[in-house]
PDB file of C-alpha atoms and ligand atoms in Angstrom:
ATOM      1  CA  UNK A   1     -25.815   0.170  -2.510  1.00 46.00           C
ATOM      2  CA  UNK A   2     -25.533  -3.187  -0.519  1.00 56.00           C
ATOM      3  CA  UNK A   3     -23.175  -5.371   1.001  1.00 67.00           C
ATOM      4  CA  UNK A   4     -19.751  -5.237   2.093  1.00 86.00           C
ATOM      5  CA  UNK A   5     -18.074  -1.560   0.992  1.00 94.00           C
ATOM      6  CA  UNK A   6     -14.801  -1.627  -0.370  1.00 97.00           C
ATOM      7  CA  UNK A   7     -12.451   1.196  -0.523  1.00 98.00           C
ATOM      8  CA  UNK A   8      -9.244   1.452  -2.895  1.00 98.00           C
ATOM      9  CA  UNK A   9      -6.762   3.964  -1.926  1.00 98.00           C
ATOM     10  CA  UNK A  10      -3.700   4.680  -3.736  1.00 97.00           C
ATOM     11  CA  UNK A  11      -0.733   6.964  -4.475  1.00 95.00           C
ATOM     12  CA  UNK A  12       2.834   7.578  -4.323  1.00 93.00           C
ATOM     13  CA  UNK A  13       5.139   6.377  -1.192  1.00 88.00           C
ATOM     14  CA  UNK A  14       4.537   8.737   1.728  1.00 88.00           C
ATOM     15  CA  UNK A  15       1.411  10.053   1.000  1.00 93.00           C
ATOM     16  CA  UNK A  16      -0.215   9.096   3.933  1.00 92.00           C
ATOM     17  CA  UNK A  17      -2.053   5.787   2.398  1.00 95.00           C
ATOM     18  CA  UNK A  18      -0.881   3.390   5.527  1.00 93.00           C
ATOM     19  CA  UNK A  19      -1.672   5.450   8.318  1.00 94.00           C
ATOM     20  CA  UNK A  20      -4.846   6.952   6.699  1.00 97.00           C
ATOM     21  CA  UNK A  21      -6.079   3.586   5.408  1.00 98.00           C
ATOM     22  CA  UNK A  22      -5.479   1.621   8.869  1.00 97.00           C
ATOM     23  CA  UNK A  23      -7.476   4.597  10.634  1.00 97.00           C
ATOM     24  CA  UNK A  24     -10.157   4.505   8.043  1.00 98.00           C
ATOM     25  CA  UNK A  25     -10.427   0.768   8.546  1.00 97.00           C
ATOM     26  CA  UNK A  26     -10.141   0.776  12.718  1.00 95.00           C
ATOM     27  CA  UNK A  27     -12.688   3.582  12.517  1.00 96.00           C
ATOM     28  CA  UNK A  28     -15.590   1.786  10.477  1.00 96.00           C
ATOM     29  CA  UNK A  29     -14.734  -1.778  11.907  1.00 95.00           C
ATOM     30  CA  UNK A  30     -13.430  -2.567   8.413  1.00 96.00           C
ATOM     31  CA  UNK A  31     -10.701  -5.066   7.100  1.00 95.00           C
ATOM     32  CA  UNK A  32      -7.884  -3.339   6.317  1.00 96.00           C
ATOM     33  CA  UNK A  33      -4.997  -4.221   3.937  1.00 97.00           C
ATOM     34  CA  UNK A  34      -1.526  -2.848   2.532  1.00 97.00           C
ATOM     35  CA  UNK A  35      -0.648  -4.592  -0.450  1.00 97.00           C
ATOM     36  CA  UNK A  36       2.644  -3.229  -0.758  1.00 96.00           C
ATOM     37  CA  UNK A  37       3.858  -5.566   1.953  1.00 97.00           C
ATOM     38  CA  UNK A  38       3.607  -7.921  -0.429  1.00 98.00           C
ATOM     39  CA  UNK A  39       5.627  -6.663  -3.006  1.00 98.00           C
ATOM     40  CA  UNK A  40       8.301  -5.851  -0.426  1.00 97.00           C
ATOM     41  CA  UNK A  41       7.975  -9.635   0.924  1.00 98.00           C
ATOM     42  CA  UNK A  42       8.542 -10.713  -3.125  1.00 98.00           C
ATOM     43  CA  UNK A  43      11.885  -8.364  -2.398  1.00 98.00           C
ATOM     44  CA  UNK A  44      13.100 -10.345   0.581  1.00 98.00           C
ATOM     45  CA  UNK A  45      12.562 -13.481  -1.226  1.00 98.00           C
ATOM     46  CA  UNK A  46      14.323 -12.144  -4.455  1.00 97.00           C
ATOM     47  CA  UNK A  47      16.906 -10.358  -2.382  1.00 96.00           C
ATOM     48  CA  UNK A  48      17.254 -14.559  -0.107  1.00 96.00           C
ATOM     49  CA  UNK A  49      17.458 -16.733  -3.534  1.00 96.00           C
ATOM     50  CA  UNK A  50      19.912 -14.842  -4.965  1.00 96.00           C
ATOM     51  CA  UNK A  51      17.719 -13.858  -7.851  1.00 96.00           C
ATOM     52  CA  UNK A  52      18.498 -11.098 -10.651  1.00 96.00           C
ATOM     53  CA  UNK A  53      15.624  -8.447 -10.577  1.00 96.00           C
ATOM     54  CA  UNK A  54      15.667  -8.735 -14.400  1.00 94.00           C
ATOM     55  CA  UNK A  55      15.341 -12.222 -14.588  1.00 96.00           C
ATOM     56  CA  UNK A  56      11.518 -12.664 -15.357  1.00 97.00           C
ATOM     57  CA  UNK A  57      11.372 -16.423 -15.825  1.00 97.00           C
ATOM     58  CA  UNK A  58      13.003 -16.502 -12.426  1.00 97.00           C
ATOM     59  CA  UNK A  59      11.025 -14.106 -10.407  1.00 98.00           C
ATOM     60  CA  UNK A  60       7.854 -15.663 -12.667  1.00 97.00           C
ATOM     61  CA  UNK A  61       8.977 -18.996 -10.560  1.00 97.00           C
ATOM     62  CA  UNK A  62       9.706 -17.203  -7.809  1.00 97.00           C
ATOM     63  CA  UNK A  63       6.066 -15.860  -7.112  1.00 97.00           C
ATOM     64  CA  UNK A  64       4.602 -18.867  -7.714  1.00 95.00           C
ATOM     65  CA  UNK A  65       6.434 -21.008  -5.474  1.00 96.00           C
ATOM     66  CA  UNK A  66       6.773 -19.006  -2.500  1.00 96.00           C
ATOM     67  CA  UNK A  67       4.695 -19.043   0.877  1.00 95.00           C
ATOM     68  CA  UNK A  68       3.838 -15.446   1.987  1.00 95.00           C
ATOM     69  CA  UNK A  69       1.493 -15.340   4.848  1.00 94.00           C
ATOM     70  CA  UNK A  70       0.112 -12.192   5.666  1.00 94.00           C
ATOM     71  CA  UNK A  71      -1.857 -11.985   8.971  1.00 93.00           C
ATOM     72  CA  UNK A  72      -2.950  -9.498  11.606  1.00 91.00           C
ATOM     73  CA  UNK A  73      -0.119  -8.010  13.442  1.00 93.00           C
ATOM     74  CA  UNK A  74       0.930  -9.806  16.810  1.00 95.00           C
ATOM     75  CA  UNK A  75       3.519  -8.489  17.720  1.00 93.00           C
ATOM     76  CA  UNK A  76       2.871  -4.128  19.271  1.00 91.00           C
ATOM     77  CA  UNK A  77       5.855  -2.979  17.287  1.00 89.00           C
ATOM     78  CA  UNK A  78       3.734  -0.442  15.214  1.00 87.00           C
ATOM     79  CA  UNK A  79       3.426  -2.622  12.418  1.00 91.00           C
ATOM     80  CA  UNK A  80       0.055  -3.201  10.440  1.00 93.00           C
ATOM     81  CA  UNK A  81       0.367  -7.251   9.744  1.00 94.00           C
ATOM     82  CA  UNK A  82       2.614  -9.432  10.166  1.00 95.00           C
ATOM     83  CA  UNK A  83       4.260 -10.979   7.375  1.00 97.00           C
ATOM     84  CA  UNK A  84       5.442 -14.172   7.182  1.00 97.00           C
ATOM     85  CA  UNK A  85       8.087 -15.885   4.368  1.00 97.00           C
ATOM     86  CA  UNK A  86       8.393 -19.604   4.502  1.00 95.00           C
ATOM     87  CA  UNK A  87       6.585 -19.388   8.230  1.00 96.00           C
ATOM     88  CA  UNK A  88       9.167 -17.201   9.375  1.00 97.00           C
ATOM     89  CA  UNK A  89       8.970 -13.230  10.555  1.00 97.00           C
ATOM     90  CA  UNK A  90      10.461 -11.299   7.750  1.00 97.00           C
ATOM     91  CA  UNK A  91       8.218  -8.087   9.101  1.00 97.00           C
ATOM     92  CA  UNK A  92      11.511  -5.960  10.190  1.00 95.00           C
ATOM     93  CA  UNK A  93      13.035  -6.368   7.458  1.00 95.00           C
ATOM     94  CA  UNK A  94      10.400  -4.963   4.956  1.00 95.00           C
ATOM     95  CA  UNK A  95      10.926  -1.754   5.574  1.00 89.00           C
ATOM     96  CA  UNK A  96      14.862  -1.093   5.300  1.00 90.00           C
ATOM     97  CA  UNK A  97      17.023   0.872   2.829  1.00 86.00           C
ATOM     98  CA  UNK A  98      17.998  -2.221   1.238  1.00 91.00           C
ATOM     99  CA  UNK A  99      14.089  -3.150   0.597  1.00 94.00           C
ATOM    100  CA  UNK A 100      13.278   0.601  -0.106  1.00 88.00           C
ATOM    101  CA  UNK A 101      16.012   0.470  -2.938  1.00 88.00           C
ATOM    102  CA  UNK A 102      14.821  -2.715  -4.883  1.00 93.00           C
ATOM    103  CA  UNK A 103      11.378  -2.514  -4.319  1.00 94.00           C
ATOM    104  CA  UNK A 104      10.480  -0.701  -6.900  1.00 90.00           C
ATOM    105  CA  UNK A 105      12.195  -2.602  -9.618  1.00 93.00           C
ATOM    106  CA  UNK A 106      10.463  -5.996  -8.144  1.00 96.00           C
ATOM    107  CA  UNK A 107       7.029  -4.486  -8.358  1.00 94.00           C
ATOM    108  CA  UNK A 108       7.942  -3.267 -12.251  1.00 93.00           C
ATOM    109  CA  UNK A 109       7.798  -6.971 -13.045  1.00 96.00           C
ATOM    110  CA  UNK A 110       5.192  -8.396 -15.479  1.00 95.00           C
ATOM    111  CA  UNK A 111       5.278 -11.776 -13.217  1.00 96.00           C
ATOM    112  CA  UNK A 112       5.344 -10.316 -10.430  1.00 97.00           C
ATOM    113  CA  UNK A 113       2.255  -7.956 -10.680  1.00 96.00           C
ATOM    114  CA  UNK A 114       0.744 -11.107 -12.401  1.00 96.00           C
ATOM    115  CA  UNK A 115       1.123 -13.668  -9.954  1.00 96.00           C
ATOM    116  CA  UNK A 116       0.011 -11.413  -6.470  1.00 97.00           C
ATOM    117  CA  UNK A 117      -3.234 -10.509  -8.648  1.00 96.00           C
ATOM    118  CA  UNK A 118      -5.566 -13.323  -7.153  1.00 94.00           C
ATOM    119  CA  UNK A 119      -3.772 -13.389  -3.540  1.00 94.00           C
ATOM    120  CA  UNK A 120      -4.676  -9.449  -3.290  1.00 96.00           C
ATOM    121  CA  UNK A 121      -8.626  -9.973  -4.695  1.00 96.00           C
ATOM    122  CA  UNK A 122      -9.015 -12.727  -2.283  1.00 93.00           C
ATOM    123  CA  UNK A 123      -8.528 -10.700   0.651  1.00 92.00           C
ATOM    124  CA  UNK A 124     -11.979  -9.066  -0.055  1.00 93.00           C
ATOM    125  CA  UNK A 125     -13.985 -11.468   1.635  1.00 89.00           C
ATOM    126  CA  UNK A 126     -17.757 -11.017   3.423  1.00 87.00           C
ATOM    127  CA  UNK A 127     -16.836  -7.539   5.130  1.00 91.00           C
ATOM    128  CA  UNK A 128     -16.283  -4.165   4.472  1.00 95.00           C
ATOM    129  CA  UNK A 129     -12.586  -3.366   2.926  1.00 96.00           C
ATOM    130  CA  UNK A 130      -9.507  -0.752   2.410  1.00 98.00           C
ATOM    131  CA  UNK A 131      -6.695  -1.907   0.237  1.00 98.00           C
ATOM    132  CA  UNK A 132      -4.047  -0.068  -0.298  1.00 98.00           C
ATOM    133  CA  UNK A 133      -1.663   0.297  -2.922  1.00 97.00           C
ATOM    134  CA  UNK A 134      -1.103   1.829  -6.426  1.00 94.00           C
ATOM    135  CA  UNK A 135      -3.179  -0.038  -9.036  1.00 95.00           C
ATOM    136  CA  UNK A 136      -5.814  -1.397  -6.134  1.00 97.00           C
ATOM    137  CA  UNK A 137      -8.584   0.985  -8.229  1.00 97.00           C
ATOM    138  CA  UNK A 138      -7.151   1.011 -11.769  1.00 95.00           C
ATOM    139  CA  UNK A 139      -6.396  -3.201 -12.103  1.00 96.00           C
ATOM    140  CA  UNK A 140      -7.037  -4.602  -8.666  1.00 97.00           C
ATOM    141  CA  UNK A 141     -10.425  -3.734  -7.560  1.00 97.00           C
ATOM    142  CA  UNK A 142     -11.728  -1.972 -10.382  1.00 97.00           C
ATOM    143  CA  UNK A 143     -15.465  -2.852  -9.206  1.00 96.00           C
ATOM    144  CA  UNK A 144     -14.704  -1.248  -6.040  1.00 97.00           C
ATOM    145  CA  UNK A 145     -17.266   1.026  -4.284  1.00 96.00           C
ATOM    146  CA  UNK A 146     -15.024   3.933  -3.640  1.00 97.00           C
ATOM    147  CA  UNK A 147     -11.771   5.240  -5.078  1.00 98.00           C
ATOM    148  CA  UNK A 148      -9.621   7.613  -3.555  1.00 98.00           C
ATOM    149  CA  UNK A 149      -5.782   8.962  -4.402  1.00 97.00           C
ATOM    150  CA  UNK A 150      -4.499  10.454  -1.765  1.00 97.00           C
ATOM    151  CA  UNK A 151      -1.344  12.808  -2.918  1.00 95.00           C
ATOM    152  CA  UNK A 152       1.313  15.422  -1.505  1.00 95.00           C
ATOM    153  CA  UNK A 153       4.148  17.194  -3.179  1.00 94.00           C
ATOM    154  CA  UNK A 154       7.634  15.089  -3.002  1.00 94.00           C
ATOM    155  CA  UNK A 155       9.346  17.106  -0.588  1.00 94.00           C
ATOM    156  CA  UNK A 156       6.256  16.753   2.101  1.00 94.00           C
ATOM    157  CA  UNK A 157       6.409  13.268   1.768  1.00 94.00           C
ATOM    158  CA  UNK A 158       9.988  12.857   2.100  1.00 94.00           C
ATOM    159  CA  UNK A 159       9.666  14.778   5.587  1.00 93.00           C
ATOM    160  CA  UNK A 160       6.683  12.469   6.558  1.00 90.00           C
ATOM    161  CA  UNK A 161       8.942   9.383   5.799  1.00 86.00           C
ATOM    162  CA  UNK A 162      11.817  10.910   7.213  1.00 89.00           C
ATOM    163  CA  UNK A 163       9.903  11.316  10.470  1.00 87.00           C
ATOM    164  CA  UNK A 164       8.493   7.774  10.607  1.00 80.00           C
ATOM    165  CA  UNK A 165      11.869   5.964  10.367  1.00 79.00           C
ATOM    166  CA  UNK A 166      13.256   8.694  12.936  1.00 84.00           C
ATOM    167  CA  UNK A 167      15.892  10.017  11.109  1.00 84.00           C
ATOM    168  CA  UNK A 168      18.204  13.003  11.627  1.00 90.00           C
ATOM    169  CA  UNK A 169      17.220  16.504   9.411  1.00 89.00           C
ATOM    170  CA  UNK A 170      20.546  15.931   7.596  1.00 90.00           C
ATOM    171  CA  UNK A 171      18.864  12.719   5.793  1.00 90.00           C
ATOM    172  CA  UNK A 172      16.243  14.624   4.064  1.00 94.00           C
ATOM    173  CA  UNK A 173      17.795  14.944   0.588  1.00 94.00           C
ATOM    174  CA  UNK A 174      18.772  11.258   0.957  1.00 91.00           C
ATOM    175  CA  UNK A 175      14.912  10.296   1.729  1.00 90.00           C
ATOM    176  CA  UNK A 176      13.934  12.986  -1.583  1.00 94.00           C
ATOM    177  CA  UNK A 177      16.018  11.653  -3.614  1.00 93.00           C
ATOM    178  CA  UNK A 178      14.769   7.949  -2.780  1.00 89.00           C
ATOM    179  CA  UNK A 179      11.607   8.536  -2.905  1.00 91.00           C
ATOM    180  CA  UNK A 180      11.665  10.979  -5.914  1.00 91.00           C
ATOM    181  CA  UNK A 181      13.106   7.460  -7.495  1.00 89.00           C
ATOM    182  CA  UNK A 182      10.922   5.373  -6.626  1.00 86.00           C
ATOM    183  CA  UNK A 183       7.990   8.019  -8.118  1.00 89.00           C
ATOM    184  CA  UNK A 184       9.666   7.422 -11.161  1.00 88.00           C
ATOM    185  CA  UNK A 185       9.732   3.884 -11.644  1.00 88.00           C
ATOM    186  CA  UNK A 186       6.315   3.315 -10.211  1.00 86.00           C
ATOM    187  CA  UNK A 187       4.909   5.719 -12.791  1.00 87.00           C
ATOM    188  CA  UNK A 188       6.757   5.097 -15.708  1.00 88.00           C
ATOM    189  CA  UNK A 189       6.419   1.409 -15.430  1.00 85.00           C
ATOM    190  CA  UNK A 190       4.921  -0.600 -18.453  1.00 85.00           C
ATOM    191  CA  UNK A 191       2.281  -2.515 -16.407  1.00 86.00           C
ATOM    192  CA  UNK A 192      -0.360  -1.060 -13.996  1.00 83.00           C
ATOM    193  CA  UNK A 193       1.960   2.338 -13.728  1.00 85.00           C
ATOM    194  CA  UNK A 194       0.943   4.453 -10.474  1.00 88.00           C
ATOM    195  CA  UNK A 195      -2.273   6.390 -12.270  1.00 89.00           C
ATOM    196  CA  UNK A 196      -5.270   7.951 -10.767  1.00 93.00           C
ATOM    197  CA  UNK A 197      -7.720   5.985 -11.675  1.00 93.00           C
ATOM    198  CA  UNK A 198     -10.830   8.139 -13.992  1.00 93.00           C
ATOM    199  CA  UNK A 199     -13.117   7.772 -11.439  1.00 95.00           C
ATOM    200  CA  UNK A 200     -10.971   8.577  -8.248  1.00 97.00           C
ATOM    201  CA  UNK A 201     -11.414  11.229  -5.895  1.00 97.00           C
ATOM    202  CA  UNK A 202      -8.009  12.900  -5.081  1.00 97.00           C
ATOM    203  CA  UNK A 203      -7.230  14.125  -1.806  1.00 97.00           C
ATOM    204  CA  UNK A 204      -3.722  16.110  -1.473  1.00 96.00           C
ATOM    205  CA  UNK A 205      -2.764  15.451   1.648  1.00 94.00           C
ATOM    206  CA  UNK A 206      -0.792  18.524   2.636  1.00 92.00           C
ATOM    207  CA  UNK A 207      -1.460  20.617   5.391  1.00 91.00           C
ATOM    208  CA  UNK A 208      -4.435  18.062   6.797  1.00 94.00           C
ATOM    209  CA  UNK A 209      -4.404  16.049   9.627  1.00 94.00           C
ATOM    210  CA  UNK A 210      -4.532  12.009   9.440  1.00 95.00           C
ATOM    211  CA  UNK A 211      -8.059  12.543  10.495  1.00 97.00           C
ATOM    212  CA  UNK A 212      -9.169  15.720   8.685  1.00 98.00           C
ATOM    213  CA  UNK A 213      -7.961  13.185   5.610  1.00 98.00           C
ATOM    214  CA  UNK A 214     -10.105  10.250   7.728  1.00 98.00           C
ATOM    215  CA  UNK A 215     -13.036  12.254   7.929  1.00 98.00           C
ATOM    216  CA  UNK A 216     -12.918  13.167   4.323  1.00 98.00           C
ATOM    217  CA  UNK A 217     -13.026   9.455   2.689  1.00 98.00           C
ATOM    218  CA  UNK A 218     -16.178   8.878   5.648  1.00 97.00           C
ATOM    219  CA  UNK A 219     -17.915  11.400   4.237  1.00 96.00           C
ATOM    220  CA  UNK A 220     -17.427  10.051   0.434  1.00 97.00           C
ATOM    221  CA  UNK A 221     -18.369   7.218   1.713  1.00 95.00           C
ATOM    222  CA  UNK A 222     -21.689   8.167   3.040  1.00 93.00           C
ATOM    223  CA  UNK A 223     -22.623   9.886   0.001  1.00 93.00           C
ATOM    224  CA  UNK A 224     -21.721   6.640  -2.375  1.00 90.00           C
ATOM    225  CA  UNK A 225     -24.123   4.983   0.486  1.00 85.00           C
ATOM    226  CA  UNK A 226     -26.607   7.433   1.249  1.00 80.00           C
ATOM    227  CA  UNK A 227     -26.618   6.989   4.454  1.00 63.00           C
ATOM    228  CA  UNK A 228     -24.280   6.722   7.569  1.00 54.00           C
ATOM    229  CA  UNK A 229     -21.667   3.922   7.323  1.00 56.00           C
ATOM    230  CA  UNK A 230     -21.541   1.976  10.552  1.00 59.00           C
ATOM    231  CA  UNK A 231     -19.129   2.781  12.453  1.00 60.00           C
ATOM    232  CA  UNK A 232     -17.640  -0.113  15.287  1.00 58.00           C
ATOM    233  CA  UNK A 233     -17.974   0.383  18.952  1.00 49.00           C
TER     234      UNK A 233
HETATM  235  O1  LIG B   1       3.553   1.226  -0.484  1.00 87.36           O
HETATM  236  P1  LIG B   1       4.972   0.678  -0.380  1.00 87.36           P
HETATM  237  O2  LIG B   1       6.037   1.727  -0.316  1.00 87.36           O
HETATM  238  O3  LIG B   1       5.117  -0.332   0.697  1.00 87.36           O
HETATM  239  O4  LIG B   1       5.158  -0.101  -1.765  1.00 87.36           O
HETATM  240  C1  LIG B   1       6.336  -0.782  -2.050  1.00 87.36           C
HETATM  241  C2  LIG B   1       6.547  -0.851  -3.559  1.00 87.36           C
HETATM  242  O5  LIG B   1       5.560  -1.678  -4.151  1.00 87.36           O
HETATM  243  C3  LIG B   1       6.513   0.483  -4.295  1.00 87.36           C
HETATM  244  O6  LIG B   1       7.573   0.513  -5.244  1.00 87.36           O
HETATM  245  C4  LIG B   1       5.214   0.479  -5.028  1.00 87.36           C
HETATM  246  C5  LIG B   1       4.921  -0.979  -5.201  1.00 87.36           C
HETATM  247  N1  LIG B   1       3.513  -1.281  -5.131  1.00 87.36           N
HETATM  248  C6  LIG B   1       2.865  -1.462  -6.320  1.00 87.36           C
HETATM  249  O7  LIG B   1       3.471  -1.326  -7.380  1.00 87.36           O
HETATM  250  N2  LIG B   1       1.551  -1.803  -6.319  1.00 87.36           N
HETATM  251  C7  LIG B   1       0.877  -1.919  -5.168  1.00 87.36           C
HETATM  252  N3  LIG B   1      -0.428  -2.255  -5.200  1.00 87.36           N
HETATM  253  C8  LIG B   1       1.529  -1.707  -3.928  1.00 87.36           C
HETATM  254  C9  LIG B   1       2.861  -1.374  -3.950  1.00 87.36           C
END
């Protein structure tokens, strides 16, 4: 195999795709990208104009007209890229309750899913690639060179999030129940629902460290290679 290696990784919220996915990337000098961000910007926007989540024709116009830039993050908050509506910084703002509790129902969309098709395919350009998201091997990159679903029961990945926005112990059912939600639409959903795709390797998540997980997708990559990825200085 030759040329640029490209990696899909999916699954359900919280099971570790981000953090894995950026480490993977850092690790082998590869692009990395989280293609949820842009379903969450599609949110703000929504959320901004005022627009019902049900109204298709609307969000249809919606995705067509509006000016997401996503770039490499400049700003050392912890974020991954920063993300850009209409030139301004709408980063913070993608990852609140509010976001978290629409998000789902914006990404069930027919013209939604439709329209970020092309904006997520061109991000694999000349170099080696993780995308993450939910359908990045079943509709995105379905030519890609490696798929992996990463998974972990509900509650595990309610503590994970729970950890990662900081919360107190006492908001645990609240994060469950959210994300236990959001499970549910993203699988049931009509178009591209959250699948594994037939020829995905599953990794459940629980009990392994970021980089036992790491090291596990690096060495299914080397076999699909058969030989030693390069790995940045
Ligand atoms: O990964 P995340 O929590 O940031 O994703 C936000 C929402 O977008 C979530 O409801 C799943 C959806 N999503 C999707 O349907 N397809 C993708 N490729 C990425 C995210």
């Amino acid at each position: 195999m030759s040329g640029p290696f490209v990696v899909a990784l999916d699954g359900p919220a919280g099971a570790g795709k981000s953090t894995v996915g950026e480490r993977l990337a850092s690790r082998l000098g590869y692009f990395y990208f989280d293609t949820g961000v842009l379903y969450r910007a599609i949110a703000v926007a929504a959320r901004r104009a005022g627009i019902d989540l049900l109204d298709e024709g609307a969000l249809a116009r919606l995705v067509t007209s509006v000016d997401i830039l996503v770039r490499p993050p400049t700003v050392g908050d912890g974020r991954q890229h920063d993300v850009l509506l209409g030139g301004g910084d709408i980063t913070p703002s993608l990852r609140t309750p509010e976001v978290d509790g629409i998000v789902s129902q914006v990404a069930a969309s027919a013209a939604v899913r439709h329209g970020l098709i092309d904006l997520q395919r061109r991000q694999v350009q000349g170099t080696g690639t993780v995308m993450v998201g939910r359908d990045i091997g079943t509709v995105v990159l379905p030519a890609a060179d490696l798929k992996v679903f990463l998974d972990a029961s509900p509650s595990e990945r309610a503590r994970r999030r729970l950890q990662q926005e900081g919360g107190p112990v006492e908001d645990l059912a609240r994060v469950l129940v959210s994300i236990e939600r959001r499970d549910g639409i993203d699988a049931s959903r009509a178009i591209a629902p959250l699948t594994v795709a037939a020829d995905a390797a599953t990794i459940d998540t629980e009990g392994l460290t970021v980089e036992q997980v790491v090291d596990q997708i690096v060495g299914l990559i080397e076999q699909r290679r058969g030989r030693r990825p390069r790995v940045s200085a």
